Structure formats: structure tokens, C-alpha cells
Tab-separated table of C-alpha atoms in Angstrom:
chain	number	residue	atom	x	y	z
A	17	MET	CA	155.713	80.589	172.233
A	18	ASN	CA	159.032	80.622	170.959
A	19	LEU	CA	160.467	81.733	167.746
A	20	ASP	CA	160.535	78.295	166.198
A	21	GLU	CA	156.929	77.720	166.936
A	22	MET	CA	156.048	81.084	165.509
A	23	GLU	CA	158.041	80.444	162.444
A	24	GLU	CA	156.409	77.027	162.191
A	25	LYS	CA	152.934	78.602	162.470
A	26	GLU	CA	153.804	81.239	159.929
A	27	LEU	CA	155.211	78.565	157.727
A	28	GLN	CA	152.038	76.495	158.145
A	29	ALA	CA	149.909	79.586	157.386
A	30	LEU	CA	152.035	80.347	154.373
A	31	LYS	CA	151.765	76.727	153.203
A	32	LEU	CA	148.001	76.856	153.690
A	33	TRP	CA	147.825	80.154	151.795
A	34	LEU	CA	150.097	78.773	149.083
A	35	PHE	CA	147.979	75.615	148.844
A	36	SER	CA	144.743	77.605	148.574
A	37	GLU	CA	146.363	79.966	146.045
A	38	ASN	CA	147.572	76.971	144.086
A	39	ILE	CA	144.031	75.535	144.060
A	40	ARG	CA	142.647	78.950	143.071
A	41	VAL	CA	145.258	79.310	140.318
A	42	GLN	CA	144.470	75.794	139.045
A	43	ALA	CA	140.742	76.636	139.053
A	44	GLU	CA	141.491	79.868	137.170
A	45	GLN	CA	143.697	77.944	134.729
A	46	LYS	CA	140.857	75.458	134.268
A	47	LYS	CA	138.415	78.336	133.646
A	48	LEU	CA	140.886	79.951	131.231
A	49	LEU	CA	141.341	76.646	129.414
A	50	GLU	CA	137.561	76.217	129.198
A	51	MET	CA	137.205	79.774	127.922
A	52	LYS	CA	140.011	79.174	125.435
A	53	ASN	CA	138.278	76.021	124.182
A	54	HIS	CA	134.979	77.890	124.053
A	55	PHE	CA	136.558	80.741	122.075
A	56	LEU	CA	138.262	78.278	119.738
A	57	LYS	CA	134.913	76.586	119.080
A	58	GLU	CA	133.301	79.973	118.486
A	59	ARG	CA	136.177	80.934	116.227
A	60	MET	CA	135.791	77.747	114.181
A	61	GLN	CA	132.048	78.268	114.026
A	62	PHE	CA	132.579	81.888	112.992
A	63	GLN	CA	135.076	80.814	110.304
A	64	GLU	CA	132.592	78.251	108.974
A	65	GLU	CA	129.845	80.868	108.932
A	66	MET	CA	132.162	83.310	107.173
A	67	LYS	CA	133.070	80.657	104.621
A	68	ALA	CA	129.372	79.926	103.997
A	69	LEU	CA	128.595	83.652	103.748
A	70	ASN	CA	131.489	84.186	101.343
A	71	GLN	CA	130.195	81.344	99.176
A	72	ARG	CA	126.700	82.873	99.194
A	73	VAL	CA	128.115	86.320	98.406
A	74	THR	CA	130.177	84.869	95.561
A	75	ALA	CA	127.148	83.019	94.195
A	76	ALA	CA	125.027	86.156	94.541
A	77	ARG	CA	127.668	88.213	92.718
A	78	GLN	CA	127.783	85.665	89.907
A	79	ARG	CA	123.964	85.695	89.633
A	80	LEU	CA	124.025	89.488	89.682
A	81	LYS	CA	126.662	89.548	86.948
A	82	GLN	CA	124.625	87.092	84.862
A	83	ASP	CA	121.470	89.132	85.468
A	84	GLU	CA	123.323	92.281	84.459
A	85	GLN	CA	124.569	90.635	81.247
A	86	PHE	CA	121.049	89.346	80.532
A	87	PHE	CA	119.620	92.815	81.222
A	88	ASN	CA	122.195	94.430	78.929
A	89	LYS	CA	121.335	91.964	76.157
A	90	LYS	CA	117.617	92.697	76.598
A	91	MET	CA	118.343	96.434	76.623
A	92	ASP	CA	120.349	96.131	73.397
A	93	ILE	CA	117.502	94.181	71.810
A	94	LEU	CA	115.028	96.850	72.927
A	95	LYS	CA	117.253	99.674	71.682
A	96	ASN	CA	117.686	97.966	68.331
A	97	GLY	CA	113.941	97.302	68.204
A	98	PHE	CA	113.113	100.915	68.949
A	99	SER	CA	115.609	102.195	66.411
A	100	GLN	CA	114.168	99.767	63.836
A	101	LEU	CA	110.654	100.928	64.738
A	102	GLU	CA	111.745	104.535	64.310
A	103	GLU	CA	113.250	103.757	60.908
A	104	ASP	CA	110.079	101.880	59.922
A	105	ARG	CA	107.950	104.782	61.139
A	106	LYS	CA	109.956	107.264	59.080
A	107	ALA	CA	109.767	105.013	56.015
A	108	PHE	CA	106.039	104.659	56.555
A	109	GLU	CA	105.649	108.426	56.871
A	110	ARG	CA	107.555	108.898	53.585
A	111	GLU	CA	105.396	106.270	51.862
A	112	LYS	CA	102.289	107.799	53.360
A	113	ALA	CA	103.270	111.279	52.121
A	114	ALA	CA	104.030	109.898	48.653
A	115	PHE	CA	100.731	108.015	48.659
A	116	ARG	CA	98.827	111.145	49.665
A	117	ARG	CA	100.505	113.142	46.931
A	118	LYS	CA	99.669	110.454	44.396
A	119	GLU	CA	96.156	110.175	45.829
A	120	GLU	CA	95.701	113.938	45.536
A	121	GLU	CA	96.849	113.812	41.928
A	122	LEU	CA	94.545	110.903	41.185
A	123	GLY	CA	91.755	112.403	43.240
A	124	HIS	CA	91.574	115.486	41.058
A	125	ARG	CA	91.313	113.389	37.915
A	126	ARG	CA	88.792	110.959	39.449
A	127	SER	CA	86.593	113.683	40.730
A	128	LEU	CA	86.111	114.783	37.129
A	129	HIS	CA	85.381	111.398	35.536
A	130	PHE	CA	86.658	107.880	35.093
A	131	LEU	CA	89.602	108.137	32.733
A	132	PRO	CA	90.452	105.294	30.381
A	133	GLY	CA	93.377	103.237	31.584
A	134	GLU	CA	92.706	103.984	35.249
A	135	LYS	CA	91.197	100.563	35.768
A	136	GLU	CA	94.745	99.303	36.086
A	137	VAL	CA	95.326	101.398	39.199
A	138	PHE	CA	93.428	99.186	41.624
A	139	PHE	CA	93.051	95.992	39.612
A	140	ALA	CA	96.429	95.832	37.830
A	141	GLY	CA	97.353	92.314	36.817
A	142	VAL	CA	93.840	90.871	37.322
A	143	LYS	CA	93.098	88.369	34.575
A	144	ASN	CA	89.995	86.443	35.764
A	145	GLN	CA	86.756	86.839	37.703
A	146	LEU	CA	88.045	85.076	40.859
A	147	ALA	CA	91.133	87.313	41.133
A	148	LEU	CA	88.949	90.374	40.413
A	149	LYS	CA	86.535	89.467	43.211
A	150	LYS	CA	89.349	88.786	45.682
A	151	ARG	CA	91.100	92.082	44.877
A	152	TYR	CA	87.788	93.912	45.233
A	153	LYS	CA	87.195	92.420	48.699
A	154	ASP	CA	90.738	93.287	49.746
A	155	LEU	CA	90.276	96.870	48.564
A	156	LEU	CA	86.978	97.077	50.409
A	157	LYS	CA	88.734	96.127	53.627
A	158	ILE	CA	91.282	98.873	53.123
A	159	TYR	CA	89.243	101.766	51.734
A	160	HIS	CA	85.842	101.273	53.328
A	161	PRO	CA	84.704	104.625	54.831
A	162	ASP	CA	84.395	103.027	58.282
A	163	ASN	CA	88.128	102.230	58.315
A	164	LEU	CA	90.908	104.570	59.336
A	165	ALA	CA	92.240	104.806	55.776
A	166	GLY	CA	88.755	104.763	54.313
A	167	ASP	CA	87.448	107.265	51.826
A	168	LYS	CA	83.928	107.456	50.327
A	169	GLU	CA	85.085	108.812	46.955
A	170	MET	CA	87.819	106.205	46.706
A	171	MET	CA	85.318	103.470	47.509
A	172	GLN	CA	82.968	104.715	44.793
A	173	GLN	CA	85.830	104.795	42.296
A	174	ILE	CA	86.835	101.227	43.235
A	175	SER	CA	83.237	100.056	42.864
A	176	ARG	CA	82.978	101.692	39.409
A	177	GLU	CA	86.221	100.060	38.276
A	178	TYR	CA	85.067	96.725	39.679
A	179	GLU	CA	81.728	96.895	37.832
A	180	HIS	CA	83.445	97.968	34.621
A	181	LEU	CA	86.018	95.122	34.798
A	182	LYS	CA	83.359	92.589	35.818
A	183	ARG	CA	81.512	93.307	32.585
A	184	GLU	CA	84.716	93.099	30.536
A	185	LEU	CA	85.856	89.761	31.984
């Protein structure tokens, strides 16, 4: 073999290697292009998912903000209601204490006897039999001994006043 033949064989081998490398490189380029396309699709899909998630997060934040505002309004209403209840309770306690003081004052006098002019205490403003009967029933509901505010002596006093006024009218 001579040098030209050897160079020709080497050249042929190099061409064959270059051809196979070219095919391999083209196959790799094709794989890279496919991977690039695949990654681009995944990227677009990911971006769409992110956009949808961002929309859901935004909507959830808006709902949360609305819920928080609604909750704050309800809390303010409750706070105002409780403060009003506390004020009403204090006013009731004052009225109750005043009533008890007045009741104690009246109770001492009533325990002795039925004083003239006391008929106006329970039946003030009553001008006829129907109004008298209605007021009597209302007082029974309030002062009956079985009730929380009931009192046996008070009930007897009311009954005496009722009988007295019933005869007068």
C-alpha cells in the first residue's frame, strides 16, 4: 500500500466518521429541538396555570377582604349591642333599687293598714270597671307570688285595692 492509498483510506474513514458524526449531531439537534418544544409547551402550560392560580388567589383575597369587612361590621354591631345591654342593665339596676326603696317605704305603711289615697298607687288613672279589671289582671301577672317579682303581701294589697275600687265604681 502506498501513501496515497493510505491517505485515501484515512480520508474515507474520516469521511465515514464525519458522516456518522453529522448524523449523530443532527439526531441530537432534533432531540434538542424536541426538548425545546416540549419545554416551551410546559412553560406555556405553567404560565397558564400560574395565571389561573393568580386569578384564584386574587379572588380569594377579595373574598377574604369582604369577609373581614363583614366580620368587622358584625363585631361592631355586637360591641354596640353589648354596650347598650350593659347600659340597659345598669339603668334597670338603678330603677330596681329605686323601686325597692319605694316598695320598702310603701311596705311599712301597707303592713300597718290601708291608707286613704293609696288606691291611686296601683290603679292610678282608672275610670271605669273594664279598665279596673284589665289593670288588676296585669298586676296579677306581675306580682303573683309564683312569679319572680311576686310578693304575697303586695298581692293582698292589690286585691284589697281592687275590691275597694270595684265597689266605688
